[in-house]
Short mmCIF file of C-alpha atoms in Angstrom, two decimals:
data_model
loop_
_atom_site.label_atom_id
_atom_site.label_comp_id
_atom_site.label_asym_id
_atom_site.label_seq_id
_atom_site.Cartn_x
_atom_site.Cartn_y
_atom_site.Cartn_z
CA UNK A 299 -37.31 13.31 -112.16
CA UNK A 300 -35.11 14.56 -114.99
CA UNK A 301 -37.12 14.90 -118.17
CA UNK A 302 -35.01 15.61 -121.24
CA UNK A 303 -36.08 15.42 -124.82
CA UNK A 304 -34.06 13.15 -127.07
CA UNK A 305 -32.87 10.82 -124.33
CA UNK A 306 -34.30 7.59 -123.04
CA UNK A 307 -36.40 9.11 -120.30
CA UNK A 308 -40.13 9.62 -120.00
CA UNK A 309 -42.19 12.67 -119.13
CA UNK A 310 -44.72 12.14 -116.37
CA UNK A 311 -48.28 11.98 -117.61
CA UNK A 312 -50.23 15.20 -117.16
CA UNK A 313 -53.80 16.09 -117.94
CA UNK A 314 -54.00 17.20 -121.53
CA UNK A 315 -55.00 20.77 -120.71
CA UNK A 316 -52.17 21.26 -118.24
CA UNK A 317 -49.61 19.81 -120.61
CA UNK A 318 -50.83 21.99 -123.48
CA UNK A 319 -50.66 25.08 -121.32
CA UNK A 320 -47.15 24.23 -120.15
CA UNK A 321 -45.95 23.75 -123.71
CA UNK A 322 -47.47 26.99 -124.92
CA UNK A 323 -46.07 28.94 -121.98
CA UNK A 324 -42.58 27.59 -122.50
CA UNK A 325 -42.66 28.20 -126.23
CA UNK A 326 -43.79 31.78 -125.81
CA UNK A 327 -40.58 33.14 -124.29
CA UNK A 328 -38.16 32.29 -127.13
CA UNK A 329 -40.75 33.12 -129.76
CA UNK A 330 -38.21 35.16 -131.72
CA UNK A 331 -36.97 31.84 -133.02
CA UNK A 332 -40.15 31.67 -135.06
CA UNK A 333 -38.97 34.80 -136.86
CA UNK A 334 -42.21 36.70 -136.74
CA UNK A 335 -44.61 33.78 -136.91
CA UNK A 336 -46.30 34.94 -133.68
CA UNK A 337 -47.77 38.33 -132.85
CA UNK A 338 -45.81 38.61 -129.61
CA UNK A 339 -42.51 38.53 -131.52
CA UNK A 340 -41.86 42.22 -130.85
CA UNK A 341 -41.68 41.77 -127.10
CA UNK A 342 -40.04 38.33 -127.16
CA UNK A 343 -36.85 39.49 -125.46
CA UNK A 344 -38.61 40.66 -122.32
CA UNK A 345 -37.96 38.37 -119.37
CA UNK A 346 -35.86 35.94 -121.40
CA UNK A 347 -32.27 36.39 -120.33
CA UNK A 348 -30.04 33.39 -121.07
CA UNK A 349 -26.44 33.57 -119.81
CA UNK A 350 -24.20 35.38 -122.29
CA UNK A 351 -20.62 34.70 -123.39
CA UNK A 352 -18.53 35.64 -126.41
CA UNK A 353 -15.01 35.37 -127.74
CA UNK A 354 -13.13 36.33 -130.92
CA UNK A 355 -9.69 34.91 -131.77
CA UNK A 356 -7.27 35.93 -134.52
CA UNK A 357 -6.47 32.63 -136.22
CA UNK A 358 -3.11 33.69 -137.65
CA UNK A 359 -1.64 35.18 -134.48
CA UNK A 360 -3.63 33.38 -131.78
CA UNK A 361 -4.44 36.72 -130.18
CA UNK A 362 -7.74 37.23 -128.37
CA UNK A 363 -9.56 40.18 -129.93
CA UNK A 364 -12.69 40.11 -127.75
CA UNK A 365 -13.78 38.12 -124.71
CA UNK A 366 -16.78 38.20 -122.34
CA UNK A 367 -17.37 35.34 -119.89
CA UNK A 368 -15.20 33.21 -122.14
CA UNK A 369 -14.48 30.56 -119.48
CA UNK A 370 -17.99 30.35 -118.03
CA UNK A 371 -19.83 27.08 -118.56
CA UNK A 372 -22.59 27.24 -121.15
CA UNK A 373 -24.81 24.82 -123.09
CA UNK A 374 -23.60 24.54 -126.70
CA UNK A 375 -26.96 23.52 -128.23
CA UNK A 376 -26.54 22.62 -131.92
CA UNK A 377 -22.98 23.91 -132.07
CA UNK A 378 -22.42 20.42 -130.63
CA UNK A 379 -22.83 19.15 -134.18
CA UNK A 380 -19.53 20.75 -135.22
CA UNK A 381 -17.81 18.14 -133.05
CA UNK A 382 -20.15 15.46 -134.42
CA UNK A 383 -18.96 16.31 -137.91
CA UNK A 384 -15.34 16.54 -136.74
CA UNK A 385 -15.66 12.92 -135.61
CA UNK A 386 -17.28 11.92 -138.92
CA UNK A 387 -14.60 13.70 -140.98
CA UNK A 388 -11.97 11.85 -139.01
CA UNK A 389 -13.56 8.51 -139.85
CA UNK A 390 -13.78 9.51 -143.49
CA UNK A 391 -10.12 10.47 -143.48
CA UNK A 392 -9.32 7.00 -142.13
CA UNK A 393 -11.32 5.33 -144.88
CA UNK A 394 -14.12 4.07 -142.63
CA UNK A 395 -16.76 6.05 -144.52
CA UNK A 396 -17.01 7.66 -147.95
CA UNK A 397 -19.34 10.42 -149.13
CA UNK A 398 -21.58 7.82 -150.73
CA UNK A 399 -21.62 5.48 -147.71
CA UNK A 400 -25.08 4.87 -146.27
CA UNK A 401 -25.91 5.57 -142.63
CA UNK A 402 -28.76 3.57 -141.12
CA UNK A 403 -31.44 5.31 -139.08
CA UNK A 404 -32.32 3.51 -135.84
CA UNK A 405 -35.53 3.81 -133.85
CA UNK A 406 -33.64 5.91 -131.30
CA UNK A 407 -32.38 8.27 -134.00
CA UNK A 408 -35.81 8.56 -135.59
CA UNK A 409 -37.33 9.45 -132.21
CA UNK A 410 -35.12 12.52 -131.71
CA UNK A 411 -36.85 15.85 -131.19
CA UNK A 412 -36.94 18.46 -133.98
CA UNK A 413 -35.22 19.97 -135.80
CA UNK A 414 -35.03 16.78 -137.90
CA UNK A 415 -35.42 15.32 -141.37
CA UNK A 416 -38.10 12.91 -140.16
CA UNK A 417 -36.40 9.74 -141.36
CA UNK A 418 -38.01 6.46 -140.32
CA UNK A 419 -36.28 3.52 -138.61
CA UNK A 420 -34.51 1.35 -141.16
CA UNK A 421 -34.13 4.13 -143.72
CA UNK A 422 -30.68 5.24 -144.80
CA UNK A 423 -29.03 8.51 -145.73
CA UNK A 424 -25.73 9.03 -147.55
CA UNK A 425 -22.83 10.51 -145.63
CA UNK A 426 -22.77 13.56 -147.90
CA UNK A 427 -26.48 14.24 -147.42
CA UNK A 428 -26.02 13.70 -143.68
CA UNK A 429 -23.31 16.37 -143.62
CA UNK A 430 -25.50 18.82 -145.51
CA UNK A 431 -28.50 18.02 -143.28
CA UNK A 432 -26.41 18.85 -140.22
CA UNK A 433 -25.03 22.08 -141.67
CA UNK A 434 -28.34 23.41 -142.99
CA UNK A 435 -31.28 21.80 -141.18
CA UNK A 436 -29.32 20.96 -138.02
CA UNK A 437 -31.10 17.61 -138.09
CA UNK A 438 -31.05 15.89 -134.72
CA UNK A 439 -32.09 12.52 -136.10
CA UNK A 440 -29.15 12.61 -138.50
CA UNK A 441 -26.68 13.69 -135.81
CA UNK A 442 -27.78 10.78 -133.63
CA UNK A 443 -27.46 8.38 -136.58
CA UNK A 444 -23.92 9.57 -137.28
CA UNK A 445 -22.96 8.82 -133.69
CA UNK A 446 -24.58 5.40 -133.71
CA UNK A 447 -23.03 4.38 -137.02
CA UNK A 448 -19.58 5.38 -135.80
CA UNK A 449 -19.62 4.18 -132.20
CA UNK A 450 -22.53 1.74 -131.94
CA UNK A 451 -24.55 3.93 -129.60
CA UNK A 452 -25.09 7.63 -129.06
CA UNK A 453 -23.93 7.32 -125.45
CA UNK A 454 -20.62 5.80 -126.48
CA UNK A 455 -20.25 8.40 -129.22
CA UNK A 456 -20.74 11.20 -126.70
CA UNK A 457 -17.93 9.72 -124.62
CA UNK A 458 -15.67 9.71 -127.67
CA UNK A 459 -16.65 13.31 -128.41
CA UNK A 460 -15.68 14.34 -124.89
CA UNK A 461 -12.35 12.54 -125.17
CA UNK A 462 -11.68 14.23 -128.50
CA UNK A 463 -12.53 17.62 -127.04
CA UNK A 464 -10.05 17.15 -124.22
CA UNK A 465 -7.36 15.93 -126.63
CA UNK A 466 -7.82 19.14 -128.62
CA UNK A 467 -7.46 21.24 -125.48
CA UNK A 468 -11.16 21.88 -124.85
CA UNK A 469 -10.62 21.11 -121.19
CA UNK A 470 -14.01 22.30 -119.88
CA UNK A 471 -16.21 20.66 -122.50
CA UNK A 472 -18.39 17.61 -121.86
CA UNK A 473 -20.81 16.01 -124.30
CA UNK A 474 -23.83 13.90 -123.38
CA UNK A 475 -25.30 13.52 -126.87
CA UNK A 476 -24.49 14.02 -130.54
CA UNK A 477 -27.07 16.71 -131.33
CA UNK A 478 -27.00 19.34 -128.61
CA UNK A 479 -30.54 18.62 -127.45
CA UNK A 480 -31.03 19.66 -123.82
CA UNK A 481 -29.01 17.83 -121.21
CA UNK A 482 -27.61 19.47 -118.06
CA UNK A 483 -24.30 17.66 -118.64
CA UNK A 484 -23.85 19.06 -122.18
CA UNK A 485 -21.38 21.81 -121.36
CA UNK A 486 -18.70 23.94 -122.94
CA UNK A 487 -17.22 27.45 -122.91
CA UNK A 488 -16.78 30.14 -125.52
CA UNK A 489 -13.03 29.66 -125.30
CA UNK A 490 -13.31 25.92 -125.92
CA UNK A 491 -15.50 26.52 -128.94
CA UNK A 492 -12.92 28.85 -130.50
CA UNK A 493 -10.51 25.92 -130.27
CA UNK A 494 -12.98 23.66 -132.08
CA UNK A 495 -13.69 26.31 -134.73
CA UNK A 496 -9.98 26.48 -135.53
CA UNK A 497 -9.37 22.75 -135.22
CA UNK A 498 -11.98 21.68 -137.76
CA UNK A 499 -10.54 24.10 -140.33
CA UNK A 500 -6.93 23.15 -139.60
CA UNK A 501 -7.58 19.41 -139.71
CA UNK A 502 -10.21 19.11 -142.46
CA UNK A 503 -9.95 22.06 -144.87
CA UNK A 504 -11.32 19.93 -147.73
CA UNK A 505 -14.47 19.05 -145.74
CA UNK A 506 -14.87 22.43 -144.06
CA UNK A 507 -16.33 23.78 -147.33
CA UNK A 508 -19.60 22.04 -146.45
CA UNK A 509 -20.21 24.68 -143.78
CA UNK A 510 -20.62 27.18 -146.62
CA UNK A 511 -23.68 25.31 -147.96
CA UNK A 512 -26.59 27.73 -148.37
CA UNK A 513 -29.19 25.06 -149.16
CA UNK A 514 -29.53 21.52 -150.43
CA UNK A 515 -32.19 19.42 -152.07
CA UNK A 516 -33.27 16.27 -150.25
CA UNK A 517 -35.99 13.95 -151.53
CA UNK A 518 -38.03 16.67 -153.12
CA UNK A 519 -37.40 19.33 -150.50
CA UNK A 520 -35.06 22.31 -150.62
CA UNK A 521 -33.59 22.91 -147.16
CA UNK A 522 -32.06 26.29 -146.35
CA UNK A 523 -29.24 27.09 -143.94
CA UNK A 524 -30.14 28.56 -140.53
CA UNK A 525 -26.95 30.65 -140.60
CA UNK A 526 -28.22 33.96 -141.98
CA UNK A 527 -24.79 35.63 -141.84
CA UNK A 528 -23.66 33.58 -144.85
CA UNK A 529 -23.80 35.91 -147.84
CA UNK A 530 -24.90 38.86 -145.72
CA UNK A 531 -21.76 39.73 -143.74
CA UNK A 532 -18.55 40.19 -145.71
CA UNK A 533 -15.97 37.51 -145.06
CA UNK A 534 -18.20 35.05 -143.20
CA UNK A 535 -17.78 31.50 -144.54
CA UNK A 536 -19.50 29.35 -141.80
CA UNK A 537 -20.00 27.75 -139.43
CA UNK A 538 -22.98 26.78 -137.12
CA UNK A 539 -26.00 28.12 -135.25
CA UNK A 540 -27.69 26.65 -132.19
CA UNK A 541 -30.60 27.19 -129.84
CA UNK A 542 -32.21 25.63 -126.81
CA UNK A 543 -34.27 27.33 -124.14
CA UNK A 544 -31.45 26.93 -121.61
CA UNK A 545 -28.62 27.99 -123.92
CA UNK A 546 -30.16 30.94 -125.68
CA UNK A 547 -29.25 31.69 -129.28
CA UNK A 548 -25.72 30.55 -130.12
CA UNK A 549 -23.47 31.04 -133.12
CA UNK A 550 -20.00 29.87 -134.13
CA UNK A 551 -18.59 31.95 -137.00
CA UNK A 552 -15.46 31.94 -139.14
CA UNK A 553 -14.52 34.85 -141.36
CA UNK A 554 -11.73 35.75 -143.78
CA UNK A 555 -10.94 38.98 -145.59
CA UNK A 556 -7.83 40.56 -147.14
CA UNK A 557 -5.49 37.96 -145.67
CA UNK A 558 -7.04 38.15 -142.21
CA UNK A 559 -8.87 35.30 -140.48
CA UNK A 560 -10.88 35.09 -137.26
CA UNK A 561 -13.18 32.72 -135.42
CA UNK A 562 -15.92 34.08 -133.19
CA UNK A 563 -18.38 32.65 -130.68
CA UNK A 564 -21.59 34.18 -129.34
CA UNK A 565 -23.54 32.22 -126.72
CA UNK A 566 -26.77 33.17 -125.00
CA UNK A 567 -28.32 35.61 -127.42
CA UNK A 568 -31.85 36.68 -126.47
CA UNK A 569 -33.10 36.19 -130.02
CA UNK A 570 -31.82 34.87 -133.30
CA UNK A 571 -31.84 38.33 -134.84
CA UNK A 572 -30.17 39.85 -131.77
CA UNK A 573 -27.46 37.22 -131.76
CA UNK A 574 -26.85 37.78 -135.48
CA UNK A 575 -26.47 41.52 -134.92
CA UNK A 576 -23.96 40.95 -132.13
CA UNK A 577 -21.95 38.56 -134.29
CA UNK A 578 -22.04 40.84 -137.33
CA UNK A 579 -20.73 43.71 -135.20
CA UNK A 580 -17.97 41.51 -133.78
CA UNK A 581 -16.89 40.37 -137.24
CA UNK A 582 -16.88 43.88 -138.65
CA UNK A 583 -14.95 45.32 -135.71
CA UNK A 584 -12.51 42.43 -135.22
CA UNK A 585 -11.55 41.35 -138.71
CA UNK A 586 -9.76 44.61 -139.62
CA UNK A 587 -7.68 44.27 -136.44
CA UNK A 588 -6.55 40.72 -137.20
CA UNK A 589 -3.04 39.94 -138.39
CA UNK A 590 -2.71 39.90 -142.19
CA UNK A 591 0.69 38.25 -142.57
CA UNK A 592 1.68 34.60 -142.71
CA UNK A 593 0.26 32.48 -139.92
CA UNK A 594 2.49 32.50 -136.85
CA UNK A 595 0.28 30.60 -134.40
CA UNK A 596 0.48 26.83 -134.19
CA UNK A 597 -2.37 24.84 -135.72
CA UNK A 598 -4.69 23.18 -133.23
CA UNK A 599 -3.52 19.59 -132.79
CA UNK A 600 -4.44 16.69 -130.59
CA UNK A 601 -2.34 15.58 -127.68
CA UNK A 602 -1.09 12.02 -127.91
CA UNK A 603 -2.12 10.94 -124.47
CA UNK A 604 -5.14 9.51 -122.67
CA UNK A 605 -7.93 12.00 -122.04
CA UNK A 606 -8.39 12.71 -118.33
CA UNK A 607 -11.70 12.12 -116.56
CA UNK A 608 -14.11 15.00 -116.71
CA UNK A 609 -15.72 16.01 -113.44
CA UNK A 610 -19.29 17.20 -113.34
CA UNK A 611 -19.85 19.67 -110.54
CA UNK A 612 -22.94 19.83 -108.41
CA UNK A 613 -22.68 23.61 -108.66
CA UNK A 614 -23.29 23.56 -112.41
CA UNK A 615 -26.74 24.79 -113.41
CA UNK A 616 -28.88 21.74 -114.07
CA UNK A 617 -32.06 23.29 -115.39
CA UNK A 618 -34.45 20.64 -116.63
CA UNK A 619 -36.50 21.34 -119.71
CA UNK A 620 -39.21 19.52 -121.57
CA UNK A 621 -39.40 21.91 -124.49
CA UNK A 622 -36.42 22.43 -126.73
CA UNK A 623 -35.14 22.88 -130.21
CA UNK A 624 -31.74 22.72 -131.72
CA UNK A 625 -31.98 25.72 -133.98
CA UNK A 626 -33.54 29.04 -134.77
CA UNK A 627 -36.14 28.04 -137.32
CA UNK A 628 -37.41 24.96 -135.55
CA UNK A 629 -38.26 25.70 -131.94
CA UNK A 630 -40.42 22.68 -131.19
CA UNK A 631 -41.59 20.65 -128.21
CA UNK A 632 -40.21 17.65 -127.67
CA UNK A 633 4.46 10.10 -113.56
CA UNK A 634 8.40 9.71 -114.16
CA UNK A 635 10.33 12.98 -114.35
CA UNK A 636 13.43 14.08 -116.22
CA UNK A 637 16.64 15.88 -115.48
CA UNK A 638 16.52 19.09 -113.45
CA UNK A 639 17.17 21.94 -115.85
CA UNK A 640 19.66 24.76 -115.90
CA UNK A 641 17.54 27.64 -117.09
CA UNK A 642 20.21 30.25 -117.50
CA UNK A 643 19.21 32.90 -120.06
CA UNK A 644 22.03 31.83 -122.36
CA UNK A 645 20.25 28.56 -123.11
CA UNK A 646 18.49 28.87 -126.45
CA UNK A 647 16.90 26.30 -128.67
CA UNK A 648 17.21 23.63 -131.28
CA UNK A 649 19.29 23.93 -134.44
CA UNK A 650 17.56 25.88 -137.15
CA UNK A 651 15.82 28.59 -135.20
CA UNK A 652 15.18 30.44 -131.96
CA UNK A 653 12.10 29.72 -129.91
CA UNK A 654 10.14 32.81 -128.98
CA UNK A 655 7.65 33.07 -126.12
CA UNK A 656 3.95 33.53 -126.48
CA UNK A 657 1.35 32.11 -128.80
CA UNK A 658 2.80 33.69 -131.93
CA UNK A 659 6.13 31.96 -131.61
CA UNK A 660 5.33 28.46 -130.45
CA UNK A 661 6.78 26.04 -133.01
CA UNK A 662 4.29 24.06 -135.05
CA UNK A 663 5.52 20.90 -133.39
CA UNK A 664 4.24 22.15 -130.04
CA UNK A 665 1.10 20.44 -128.79
CA UNK A 666 -0.81 22.10 -125.95
CA UNK A 667 -2.72 19.75 -123.66
CA UNK A 668 -5.28 22.39 -122.70
CA UNK A 669 -6.44 25.59 -124.30
CA UNK A 670 -5.83 28.96 -122.75
CA UNK A 671 -8.12 29.73 -119.86
CA UNK A 672 -7.99 30.69 -116.24
CA UNK A 673 -6.30 27.50 -115.13
CA UNK A 674 -9.55 26.18 -113.78
CA UNK A 675 -10.33 22.51 -113.28
CA UNK A 676 -12.42 20.93 -116.03
CA UNK A 677 -15.58 21.95 -114.17
CA UNK A 678 -16.18 24.12 -111.08
CA UNK A 679 -15.82 22.24 -107.84
CA UNK A 680 -13.92 19.42 -109.50
CA UNK A 681 -12.03 18.54 -106.35
CA UNK A 682 -15.27 18.25 -104.37
CA UNK A 683 -17.56 16.53 -106.82
CA UNK A 684 -18.45 12.90 -106.48
CA UNK A 685 -20.09 12.49 -109.89
CA UNK A 686 -17.42 11.46 -112.37
CA UNK A 687 -17.35 10.46 -115.99
CA UNK A 688 -14.93 7.59 -116.49
CA UNK A 689 -12.02 8.09 -118.85
CA UNK A 690 -12.33 6.08 -122.01
CA UNK A 691 -10.39 3.05 -123.02
CA UNK A 692 -8.31 4.26 -125.91
CA UNK A 693 -4.79 3.46 -126.98
CA UNK A 694 -2.28 2.70 -124.28
CA UNK A 695 -1.27 5.84 -122.36
CA UNK A 696 2.16 7.33 -123.08
CA UNK A 697 5.03 5.58 -121.39
CA UNK A 698 7.52 7.76 -119.55
CA UNK A 699 11.03 6.69 -120.46
CA UNK A 700 13.33 9.23 -118.82
CA UNK A 701 15.15 8.91 -115.53
CA UNK A 702 13.88 10.56 -112.35
CA UNK A 703 15.75 13.52 -110.90
CA UNK A 704 13.06 16.06 -109.95
CA UNK A 705 10.38 14.80 -107.59
CA UNK A 706 7.12 16.49 -108.58
CA UNK A 707 5.07 18.19 -105.91
CA UNK A 708 1.35 17.52 -105.49
CA UNK A 709 0.57 20.01 -108.26
CA UNK A 710 2.61 20.93 -111.34
CA UNK A 711 2.18 23.34 -114.25
CA UNK A 712 2.62 22.09 -117.82
CA UNK A 713 3.27 24.52 -120.66
CA UNK A 714 3.09 22.07 -123.53
CA UNK A 715 4.68 19.06 -125.17
CA UNK A 716 7.40 19.53 -127.79
CA UNK A 717 8.97 17.17 -130.30
CA UNK A 718 12.45 18.11 -129.11
CA UNK A 719 13.77 18.37 -125.55
CA UNK A 720 15.79 21.48 -126.35
CA UNK A 721 12.62 23.24 -127.43
CA UNK A 722 10.92 22.21 -124.20
CA UNK A 723 13.84 23.51 -122.14
CA UNK A 724 13.89 26.77 -124.10
CA UNK A 725 10.16 27.19 -123.47
CA UNK A 726 10.68 26.75 -119.73
CA UNK A 727 13.61 29.16 -119.77
CA UNK A 728 11.65 31.84 -121.59
CA UNK A 729 8.66 31.34 -119.30
CA UNK A 730 10.68 31.78 -116.13
CA UNK A 731 12.55 34.78 -117.53
CA UNK A 732 9.36 36.50 -118.63
CA UNK A 733 7.09 35.65 -115.69
CA UNK A 734 9.44 35.35 -112.71
CA UNK A 735 7.48 35.70 -109.47
CA UNK A 736 5.75 32.43 -108.65
CA UNK A 737 8.05 30.57 -111.07
CA UNK A 738 11.28 31.83 -109.55
CA UNK A 739 11.27 29.05 -106.94
CA UNK A 740 9.61 26.39 -109.12
CA UNK A 741 11.68 23.47 -110.40
CA UNK A 742 11.58 23.16 -114.21
CA UNK A 743 11.84 19.72 -115.74
CA UNK A 744 10.93 17.75 -118.82
CA UNK A 745 9.19 14.41 -119.15
CA UNK A 746 9.98 12.29 -122.17
CA UNK A 747 7.02 10.19 -123.29
CA UNK A 748 6.44 7.87 -126.21
CA UNK A 749 3.06 7.14 -127.72
CA UNK A 750 2.13 5.63 -131.04
CA UNK A 751 5.69 5.93 -132.31
CA UNK A 752 5.89 9.63 -131.43
CA UNK A 753 8.32 11.01 -128.86
CA UNK A 754 7.30 14.15 -127.00
CA UNK A 755 8.88 16.17 -124.19
CA UNK A 756 6.50 17.72 -121.70
CA UNK A 757 7.67 21.05 -120.31
CA UNK A 758 6.68 21.34 -116.65
CA UNK A 759 7.27 23.31 -113.46
CA UNK A 760 7.16 21.54 -110.09
CA UNK A 761 6.98 23.20 -106.70
CA UNK A 762 3.28 23.70 -105.99
CA UNK A 763 1.80 22.06 -102.92
CA UNK A 764 -1.71 23.41 -103.51
CA UNK A 765 -3.97 23.75 -106.51
CA UNK A 766 -4.39 27.49 -105.94
CA UNK A 767 -0.67 28.21 -106.19
CA UNK A 768 -0.34 26.17 -109.38
CA UNK A 769 -3.31 27.95 -110.91
CA UNK A 770 -1.90 31.32 -109.89
CA UNK A 771 1.36 30.51 -111.67
CA UNK A 772 -0.50 29.32 -114.74
CA UNK A 773 -2.61 32.47 -114.82
CA UNK A 774 0.58 34.55 -114.74
CA UNK A 775 1.92 32.51 -117.66
CA UNK A 776 -1.22 33.07 -119.68
CA UNK A 777 -1.05 36.80 -119.08
CA UNK A 778 2.41 36.65 -120.65
CA UNK A 779 1.16 34.78 -123.70
CA UNK A 780 1.85 31.16 -122.77
CA UNK A 781 -0.61 28.28 -122.90
CA UNK A 782 -0.54 26.08 -119.82
CA UNK A 783 -2.60 24.08 -117.36
CA UNK A 784 -2.30 23.12 -113.72
CA UNK A 785 -2.57 19.43 -112.95
CA UNK A 786 -1.98 16.91 -110.22
CA UNK A 787 1.37 15.22 -110.61
#
């Protein structure tokens, strides 16, 4: 039976002695989270080897400065709460909540595993204090309450989080809860998290400042931030730590210095201190190599179309755990197509400028459906899995309004969606000219769609009968600096 803390499941009864022994044994391995509170701290790394991944991205140019296992599925732990706050900031921007609005704590929220504020059912907390509690204490009860107050239930909120992730281009991310407490279906990648780290700064610069909070006073207590790089590593200005037994020690970081700006992700550290050392080294080595001029990469934006169903693969690691925390200091128990295109090199772009290939030249109006990756399906084995998460009912999907000339094959490759058809055509032209090979026989076309009063033109290549060939073409595009994804037509 799956036994997961923080969800509505029960742990089978065990004799008290056996249960106590199991808890102590499980807590011993990640004892470094206690930061020296136990005598076996010095040997805590031995035998504990969570899966590692890391990525550093230059915000201004979009260039990848460092990457290790960046597309491998990992558990985000409390970095999940960055998306929870993204969702809250969005509601605040829409006027649904203000900083002084009160969030009600339910019995379900109060029952969440530590780290937590320990609020009781029926109590309330202001939105501003909730934000600070998430940033500093990484409070699971507060994260759950945010989700419930926005969506009515944490389950529904997790569905909305997943849909938002996919709209931002985080194509391999799936959320099962608002806090990051252990769940085998709570999954992401280092690459996806770099997208989120940029998106929350691009979209909510006025709220992002909360991630710089060192401490805050709450009802007689002073609560410090778990992010020990703040104030200790030059340039670091946020953003979030995380830990569970399955994930290892995680950290999302943003840093700025001398006109340069990066975001960095470390997942699967063996200890909090070890993870911090890795991140500090990455910041110090990567920030001087970042681009110092005016930003030339497009801001991270959402795609105005229905999020596609996520597929959970049987092959994904589904380790069950009964002991978990959410942060370092608190390890506790608990379809229509457009005209065929003439892509002769003489075709250029819209009035007012020339479109240039690669991430540095994509116009700001461009909206990528999926972030850069290895053109993989949302989860490994997607075509074989039978467990599916239903797509959410959101606004009506975009309506295709152009006439049909190119008949798409079973699989197509999409580069992006532009606000002008000429830009979309120019993107396709540049892509074919630069990549050639697998695109030389592909049929380029655009799809005009309208959604919410916005008209977009999807830039696509048809001509792929199999998923593998489409992914191969997309991988070639990414090696040449283009964002793309392979999809069924």
